[in-house]
CSV table of C-alpha atoms in Angstrom, one decimal:
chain,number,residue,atom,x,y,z
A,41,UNK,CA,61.0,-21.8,9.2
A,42,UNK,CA,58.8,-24.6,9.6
A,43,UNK,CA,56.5,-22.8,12.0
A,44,UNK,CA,56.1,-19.8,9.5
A,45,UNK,CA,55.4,-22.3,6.4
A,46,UNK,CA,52.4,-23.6,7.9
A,47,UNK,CA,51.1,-20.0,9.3
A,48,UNK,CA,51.5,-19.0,5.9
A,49,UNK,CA,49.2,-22.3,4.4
A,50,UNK,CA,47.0,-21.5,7.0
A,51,UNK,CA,46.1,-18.2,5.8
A,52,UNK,CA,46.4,-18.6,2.0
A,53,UNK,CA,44.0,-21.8,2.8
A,54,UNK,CA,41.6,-19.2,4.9
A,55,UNK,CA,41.8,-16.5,2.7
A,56,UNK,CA,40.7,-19.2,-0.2
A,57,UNK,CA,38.0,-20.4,2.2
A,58,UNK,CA,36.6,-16.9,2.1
A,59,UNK,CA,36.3,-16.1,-1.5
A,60,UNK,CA,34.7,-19.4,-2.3
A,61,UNK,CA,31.8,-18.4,0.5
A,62,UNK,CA,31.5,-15.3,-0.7
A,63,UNK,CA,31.3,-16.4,-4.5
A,64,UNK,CA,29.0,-19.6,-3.5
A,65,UNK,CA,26.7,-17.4,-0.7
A,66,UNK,CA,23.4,-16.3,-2.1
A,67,UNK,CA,23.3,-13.4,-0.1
A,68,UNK,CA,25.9,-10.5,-1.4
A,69,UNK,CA,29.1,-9.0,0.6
A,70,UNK,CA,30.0,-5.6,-0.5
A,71,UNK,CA,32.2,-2.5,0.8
A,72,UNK,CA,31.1,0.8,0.4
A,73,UNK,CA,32.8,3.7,1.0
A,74,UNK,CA,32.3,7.0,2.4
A,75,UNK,CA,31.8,8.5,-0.8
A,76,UNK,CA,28.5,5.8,-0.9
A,77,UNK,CA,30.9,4.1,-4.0
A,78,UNK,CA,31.1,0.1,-4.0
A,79,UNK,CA,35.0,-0.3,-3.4
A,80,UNK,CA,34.6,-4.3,-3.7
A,81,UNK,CA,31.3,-6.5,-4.4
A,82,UNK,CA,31.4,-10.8,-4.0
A,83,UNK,CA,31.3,-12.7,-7.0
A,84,UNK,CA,27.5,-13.8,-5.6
A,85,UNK,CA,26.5,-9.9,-7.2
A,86,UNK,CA,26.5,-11.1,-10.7
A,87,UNK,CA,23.5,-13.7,-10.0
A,88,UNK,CA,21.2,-11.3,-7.9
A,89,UNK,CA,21.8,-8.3,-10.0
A,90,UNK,CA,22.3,-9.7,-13.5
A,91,UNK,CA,25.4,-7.2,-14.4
A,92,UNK,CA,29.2,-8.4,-14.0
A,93,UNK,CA,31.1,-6.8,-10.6
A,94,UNK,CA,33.0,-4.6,-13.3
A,95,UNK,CA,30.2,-2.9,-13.9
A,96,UNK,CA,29.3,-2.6,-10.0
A,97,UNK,CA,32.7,-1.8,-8.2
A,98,UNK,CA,33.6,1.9,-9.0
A,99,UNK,CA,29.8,2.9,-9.2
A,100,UNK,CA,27.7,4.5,-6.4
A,101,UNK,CA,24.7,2.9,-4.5
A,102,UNK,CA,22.4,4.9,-6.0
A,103,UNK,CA,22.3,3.5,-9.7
A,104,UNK,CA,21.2,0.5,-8.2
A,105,UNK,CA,18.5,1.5,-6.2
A,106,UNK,CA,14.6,1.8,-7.0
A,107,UNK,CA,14.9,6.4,-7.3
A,108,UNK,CA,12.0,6.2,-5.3
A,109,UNK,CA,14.0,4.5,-2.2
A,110,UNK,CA,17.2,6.6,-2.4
A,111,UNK,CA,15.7,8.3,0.7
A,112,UNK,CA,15.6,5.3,2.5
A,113,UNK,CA,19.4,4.7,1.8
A,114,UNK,CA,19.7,8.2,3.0
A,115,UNK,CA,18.1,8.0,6.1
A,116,UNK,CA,20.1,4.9,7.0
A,117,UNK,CA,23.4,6.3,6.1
A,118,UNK,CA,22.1,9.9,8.3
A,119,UNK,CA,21.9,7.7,11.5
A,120,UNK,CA,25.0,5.5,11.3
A,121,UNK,CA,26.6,9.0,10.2
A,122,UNK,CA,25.2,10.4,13.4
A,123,UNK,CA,26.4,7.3,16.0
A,124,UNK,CA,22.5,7.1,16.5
A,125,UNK,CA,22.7,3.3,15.6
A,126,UNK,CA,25.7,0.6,15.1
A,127,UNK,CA,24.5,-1.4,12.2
A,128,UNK,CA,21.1,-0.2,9.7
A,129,UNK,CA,19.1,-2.5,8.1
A,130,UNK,CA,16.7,-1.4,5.3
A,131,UNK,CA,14.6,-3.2,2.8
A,132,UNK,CA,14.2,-1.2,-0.5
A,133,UNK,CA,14.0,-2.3,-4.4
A,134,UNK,CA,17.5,-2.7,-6.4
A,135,UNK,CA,17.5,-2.2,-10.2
A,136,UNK,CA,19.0,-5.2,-12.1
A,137,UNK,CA,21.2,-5.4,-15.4
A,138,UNK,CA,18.2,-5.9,-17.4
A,139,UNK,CA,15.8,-3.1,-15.7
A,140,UNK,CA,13.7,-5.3,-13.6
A,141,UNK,CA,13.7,-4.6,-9.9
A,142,UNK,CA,14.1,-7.2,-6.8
A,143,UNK,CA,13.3,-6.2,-3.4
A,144,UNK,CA,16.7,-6.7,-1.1
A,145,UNK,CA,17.2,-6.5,2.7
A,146,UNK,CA,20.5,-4.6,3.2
A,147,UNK,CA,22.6,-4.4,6.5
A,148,UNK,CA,25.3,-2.0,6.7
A,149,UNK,CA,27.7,-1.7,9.3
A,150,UNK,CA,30.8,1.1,9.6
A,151,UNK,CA,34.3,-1.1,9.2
A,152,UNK,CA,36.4,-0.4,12.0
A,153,UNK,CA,36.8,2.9,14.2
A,154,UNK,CA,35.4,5.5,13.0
A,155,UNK,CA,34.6,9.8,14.3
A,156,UNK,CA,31.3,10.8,14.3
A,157,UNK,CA,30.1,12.5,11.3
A,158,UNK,CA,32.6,10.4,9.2
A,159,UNK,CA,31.8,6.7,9.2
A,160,UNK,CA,34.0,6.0,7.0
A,161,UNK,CA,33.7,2.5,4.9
A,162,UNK,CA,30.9,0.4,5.5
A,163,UNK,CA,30.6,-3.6,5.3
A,164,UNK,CA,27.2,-4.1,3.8
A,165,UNK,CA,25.1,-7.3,3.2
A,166,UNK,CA,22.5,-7.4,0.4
A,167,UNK,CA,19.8,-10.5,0.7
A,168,UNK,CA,17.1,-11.0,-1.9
A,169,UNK,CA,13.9,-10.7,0.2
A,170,UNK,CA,11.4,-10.6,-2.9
A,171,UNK,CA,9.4,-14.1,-1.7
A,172,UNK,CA,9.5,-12.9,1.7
A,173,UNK,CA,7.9,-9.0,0.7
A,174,UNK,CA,5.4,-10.7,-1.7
A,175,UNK,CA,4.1,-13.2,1.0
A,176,UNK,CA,4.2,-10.0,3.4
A,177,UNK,CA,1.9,-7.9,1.0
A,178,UNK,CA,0.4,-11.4,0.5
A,179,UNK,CA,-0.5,-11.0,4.4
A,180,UNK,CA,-1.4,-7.5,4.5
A,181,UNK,CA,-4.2,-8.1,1.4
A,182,UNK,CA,-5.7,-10.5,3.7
A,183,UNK,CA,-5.3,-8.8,6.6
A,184,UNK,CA,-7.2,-5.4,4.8
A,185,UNK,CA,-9.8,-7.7,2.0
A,186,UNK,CA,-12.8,-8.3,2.5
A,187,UNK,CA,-12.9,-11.8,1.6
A,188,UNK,CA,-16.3,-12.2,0.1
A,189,UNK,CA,-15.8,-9.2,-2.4
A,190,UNK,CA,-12.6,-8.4,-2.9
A,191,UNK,CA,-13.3,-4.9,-1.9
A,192,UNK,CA,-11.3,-3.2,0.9
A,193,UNK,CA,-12.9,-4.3,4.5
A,194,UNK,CA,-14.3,-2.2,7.3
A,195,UNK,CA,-11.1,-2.3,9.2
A,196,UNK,CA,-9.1,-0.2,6.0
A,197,UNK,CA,-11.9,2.1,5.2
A,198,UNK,CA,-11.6,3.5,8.8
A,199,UNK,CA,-7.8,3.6,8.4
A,200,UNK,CA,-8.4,5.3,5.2
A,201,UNK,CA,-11.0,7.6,6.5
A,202,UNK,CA,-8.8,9.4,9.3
A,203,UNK,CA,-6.1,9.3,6.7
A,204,UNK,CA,-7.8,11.3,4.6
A,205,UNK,CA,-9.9,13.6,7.0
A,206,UNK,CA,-6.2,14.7,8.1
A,207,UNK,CA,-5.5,15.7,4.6
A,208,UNK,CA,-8.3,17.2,4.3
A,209,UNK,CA,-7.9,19.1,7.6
A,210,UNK,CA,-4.2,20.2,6.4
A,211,UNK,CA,-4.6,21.3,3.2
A,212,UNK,CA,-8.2,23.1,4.1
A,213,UNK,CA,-9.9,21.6,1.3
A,214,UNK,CA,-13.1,19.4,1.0
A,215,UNK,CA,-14.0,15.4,0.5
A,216,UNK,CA,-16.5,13.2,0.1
A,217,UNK,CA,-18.2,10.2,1.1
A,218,UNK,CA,-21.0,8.0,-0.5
A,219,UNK,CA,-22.6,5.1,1.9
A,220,UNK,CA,-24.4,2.8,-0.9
A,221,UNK,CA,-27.1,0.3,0.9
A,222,UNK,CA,-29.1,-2.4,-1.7
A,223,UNK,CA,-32.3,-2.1,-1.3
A,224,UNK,CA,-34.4,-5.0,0.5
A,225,UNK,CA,-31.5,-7.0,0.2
A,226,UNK,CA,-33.1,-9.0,3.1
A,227,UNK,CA,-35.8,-9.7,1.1
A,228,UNK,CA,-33.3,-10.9,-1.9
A,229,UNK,CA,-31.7,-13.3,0.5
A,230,UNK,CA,-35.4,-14.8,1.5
A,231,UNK,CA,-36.4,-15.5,-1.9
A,232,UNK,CA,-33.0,-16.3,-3.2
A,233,UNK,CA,-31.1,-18.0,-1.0
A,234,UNK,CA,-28.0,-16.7,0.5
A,235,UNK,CA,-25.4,-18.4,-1.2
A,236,UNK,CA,-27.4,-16.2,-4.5
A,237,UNK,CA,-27.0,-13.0,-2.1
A,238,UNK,CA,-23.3,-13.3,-2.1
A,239,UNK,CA,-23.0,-13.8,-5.7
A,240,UNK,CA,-25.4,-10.3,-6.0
A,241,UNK,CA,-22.6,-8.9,-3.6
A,242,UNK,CA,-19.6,-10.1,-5.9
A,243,UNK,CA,-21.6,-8.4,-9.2
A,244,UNK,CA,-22.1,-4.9,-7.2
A,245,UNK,CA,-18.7,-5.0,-6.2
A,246,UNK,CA,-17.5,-5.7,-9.6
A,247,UNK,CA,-19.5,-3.3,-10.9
A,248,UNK,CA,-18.3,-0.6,-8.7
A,249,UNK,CA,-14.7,-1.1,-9.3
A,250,UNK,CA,-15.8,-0.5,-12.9
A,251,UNK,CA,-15.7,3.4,-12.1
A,252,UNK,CA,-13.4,5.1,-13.7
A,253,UNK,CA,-12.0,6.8,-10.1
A,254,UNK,CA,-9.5,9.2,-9.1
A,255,UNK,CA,-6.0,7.4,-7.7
A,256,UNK,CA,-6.5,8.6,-4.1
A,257,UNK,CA,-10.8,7.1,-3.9
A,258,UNK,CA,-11.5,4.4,-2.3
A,259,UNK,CA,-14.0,1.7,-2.1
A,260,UNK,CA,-15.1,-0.4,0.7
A,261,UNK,CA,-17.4,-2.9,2.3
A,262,UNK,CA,-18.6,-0.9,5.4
A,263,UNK,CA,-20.6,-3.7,6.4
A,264,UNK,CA,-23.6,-6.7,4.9
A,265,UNK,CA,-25.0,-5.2,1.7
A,266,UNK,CA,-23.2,-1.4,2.5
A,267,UNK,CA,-21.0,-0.5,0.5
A,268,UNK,CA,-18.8,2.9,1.3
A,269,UNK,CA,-16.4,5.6,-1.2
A,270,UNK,CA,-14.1,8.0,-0.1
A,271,UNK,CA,-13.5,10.4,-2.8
A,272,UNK,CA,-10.7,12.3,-1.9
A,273,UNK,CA,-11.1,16.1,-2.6
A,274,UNK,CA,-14.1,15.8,-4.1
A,275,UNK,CA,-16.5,18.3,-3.8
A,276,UNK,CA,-20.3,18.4,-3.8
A,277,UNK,CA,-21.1,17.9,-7.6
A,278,UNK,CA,-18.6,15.3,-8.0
A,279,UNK,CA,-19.9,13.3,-5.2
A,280,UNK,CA,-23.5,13.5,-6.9
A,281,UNK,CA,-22.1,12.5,-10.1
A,282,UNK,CA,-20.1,9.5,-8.8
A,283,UNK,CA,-23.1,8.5,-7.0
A,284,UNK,CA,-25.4,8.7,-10.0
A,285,UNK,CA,-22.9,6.8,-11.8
A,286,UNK,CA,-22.7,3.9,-9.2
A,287,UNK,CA,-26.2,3.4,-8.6
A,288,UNK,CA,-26.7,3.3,-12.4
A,289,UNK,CA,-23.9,0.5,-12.6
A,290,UNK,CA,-26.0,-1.6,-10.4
A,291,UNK,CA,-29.0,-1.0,-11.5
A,292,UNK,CA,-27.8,-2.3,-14.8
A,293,UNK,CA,-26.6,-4.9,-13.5
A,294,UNK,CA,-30.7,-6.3,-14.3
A,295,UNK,CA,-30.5,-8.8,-11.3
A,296,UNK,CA,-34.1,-10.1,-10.5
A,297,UNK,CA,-35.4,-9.3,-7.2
A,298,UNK,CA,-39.0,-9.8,-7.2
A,299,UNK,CA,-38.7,-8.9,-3.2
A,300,UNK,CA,-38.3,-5.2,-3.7
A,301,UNK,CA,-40.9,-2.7,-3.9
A,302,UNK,CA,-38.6,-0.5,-6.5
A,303,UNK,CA,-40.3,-0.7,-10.2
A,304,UNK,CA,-38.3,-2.9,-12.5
A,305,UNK,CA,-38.2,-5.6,-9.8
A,306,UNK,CA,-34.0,-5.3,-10.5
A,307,UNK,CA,-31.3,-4.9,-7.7
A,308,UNK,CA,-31.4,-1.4,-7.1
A,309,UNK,CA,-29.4,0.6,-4.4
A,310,UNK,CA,-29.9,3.8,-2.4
A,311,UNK,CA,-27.0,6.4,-1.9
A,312,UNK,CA,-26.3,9.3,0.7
A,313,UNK,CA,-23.6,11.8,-0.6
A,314,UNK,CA,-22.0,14.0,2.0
A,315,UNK,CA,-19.4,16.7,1.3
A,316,UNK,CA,-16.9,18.5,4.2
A,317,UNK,CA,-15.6,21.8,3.6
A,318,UNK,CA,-13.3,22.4,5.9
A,319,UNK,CA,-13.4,26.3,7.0
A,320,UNK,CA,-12.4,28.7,9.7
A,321,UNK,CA,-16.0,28.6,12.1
A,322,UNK,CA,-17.5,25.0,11.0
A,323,UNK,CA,-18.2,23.2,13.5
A,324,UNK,CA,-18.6,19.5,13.0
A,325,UNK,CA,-16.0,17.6,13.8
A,326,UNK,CA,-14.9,14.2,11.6
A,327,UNK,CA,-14.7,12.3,10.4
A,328,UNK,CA,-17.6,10.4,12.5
A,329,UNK,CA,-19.8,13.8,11.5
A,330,UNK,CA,-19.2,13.1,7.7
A,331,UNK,CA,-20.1,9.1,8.6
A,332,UNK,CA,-23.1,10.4,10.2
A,333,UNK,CA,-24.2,12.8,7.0
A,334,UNK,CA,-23.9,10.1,4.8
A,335,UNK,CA,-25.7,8.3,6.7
A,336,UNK,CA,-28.9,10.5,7.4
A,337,UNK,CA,-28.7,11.3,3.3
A,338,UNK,CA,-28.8,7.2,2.6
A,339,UNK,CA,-32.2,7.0,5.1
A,340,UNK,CA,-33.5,10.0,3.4
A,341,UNK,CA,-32.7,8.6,-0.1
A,342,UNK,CA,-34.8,5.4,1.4
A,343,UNK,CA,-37.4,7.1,2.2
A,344,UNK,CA,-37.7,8.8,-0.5
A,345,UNK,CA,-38.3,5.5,-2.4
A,346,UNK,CA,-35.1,4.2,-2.7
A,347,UNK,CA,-33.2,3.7,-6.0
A,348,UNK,CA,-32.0,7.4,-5.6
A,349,UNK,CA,-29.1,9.8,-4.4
A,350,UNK,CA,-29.6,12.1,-1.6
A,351,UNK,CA,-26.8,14.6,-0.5
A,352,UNK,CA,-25.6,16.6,2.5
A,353,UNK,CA,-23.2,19.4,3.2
A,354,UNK,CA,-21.3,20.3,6.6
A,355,UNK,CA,-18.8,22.7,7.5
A,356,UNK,CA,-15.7,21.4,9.3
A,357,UNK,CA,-13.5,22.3,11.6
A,358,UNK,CA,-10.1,22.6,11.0
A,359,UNK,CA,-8.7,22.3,14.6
């Protein structure tokens, strides 16, 4: 009798240790069923996703994530399903009581034995990972910024570049690129002073990101006073608009430069616009031959006496 007394205060006092963890932990414990329904939630839910447990427990996983990351919660849920992993972890965006979103880390793990095809319930951990995602992207801004103009850097224009030449290539379509270069800008930087220079290069940029753009164009630093778009899909008489528009922006702009020999003695830039039409029998291959047409359009728009667009037009190949 005595024996079994204290076996019984053992557990009561261990099963009391664990409710006050889990209603004092900041991360949350949950079980999920097979059906992807919470069948319990810790007390700890109420804090991280503003809503009482009442309104948790009973309700499927899916009205509490971010629609946009319900295929992440799929694809976890496919591979413990399949025995490809033990345990998942996944980091999507959970929807709170009052709308707002939080980015969580969440570890699930099947409870017990389980077949194959039938996991069964899960034990799941939920830990609030929004300081950790926003110094992440924090990171990454720095890591793909250029830190002088806020613009993207060399490094993400190329990334962005071969993303979308194979777009380009898949859907058989066209883009564009512009290569913008400000004229004598050595000469700015002798008269003005360097620390002036970067200043000019903060203005143009600003200017630039004045354009009213499509979502998938791009702008760039590509290097010193270059400055490079991608304008997805964009075929030839878009790209000359854009680039009228842009040099126009700077040229507005009315930054002295008494160093250039363009009339107006204003910051001025020259543009090369190249187009790829991707097509059965072109031949050039990308996207170094579209770098390489925008290029040989911004020397001819130099020589040509600057302060001007010049184009070009290639014919891709789509293998």
């Amino acid at each position: 009798m005595a024996d079994g007394g204290v076996s019984d205060r053992h557990s009561i006092t261990a099963e009391a240790e664990l409710r006050l963890l889990a209603a004092y932990c900041t991360d949350v414990i949950a079980r999920v069923g097979a059906d992807m329904t919470f069948s319990y939630i810790s007390p700890s839910a109420k804090r991280m996703f503003r809503r009482p447990v009442s309104e948790i427990v009973g309700h499927p996983v899916r009205e509490f994530v971010c629609p946009e990351d319900l295929p992440i919660i799929a694809a976890a849920t496919a591979r413990l399903v399949a025995g490809e992993v033990d345990s998942s972890t996944v980091t999507v965006r959970a929807v709170r009581g009052d709308g707002t979103l939080v980015w969580v880390e969440v570890t699930s793990r099947p409870i017990g034995d389980y077949a194959l095809g039938q996991p069964g319930d899960r034990a799941v951990v939920i830990r609030d990972v929004t300081e950790r995602k926003a110094l992440e992207d924090q990171l990454t801004a720095m890591a793909t910024k250029d830190g002088l103009t806020g613009l993207a850097n060399r490094r993400s224009f190329d990334e962005t570049l071969a993303r979308e030449w194979r777009r380009t290539v898949r859907e058989t379509a066209q883009m564009s690129l512009l290569l913008l270069d400000l004229d004598h800008f050595k000469g700015f930087n002798d008269a003005y002073g360097h620390l002036v220079g970067d200043d000019c290069l903060r203005a143009v940029a600003a200017a630039l990101q004045g354009l009213t753009l499509g979502p998938d164009d791009f702008i760039a630093r590509y290097g010193g006073e270059e400055i490079a778009i991608i304008l997805a899909r964009a075929d030839a008489q878009r790209a000359v608009t854009v680039a009228g528009r842009a040099r126009a922006a700077i040229e507005a702009l009315a930054l002295p430069h008494e160093a250039t020999s363009v009339l107006g003695k204003v910051v001025t830039a020259s543009i090369g616009a190249a187009t790829a039409v991707v097509r059965t029998g072109g031949s050039a291959g990308m996207p170094h031959a579209l770098l390489a047409a925008a290029d040989r359009a911004l020397y001819q728009a130099k020589a040509g006496g600057r302060n001007r667009v010049e184009t070009a037009l290639l014919l891709a190949s789509p293998d």
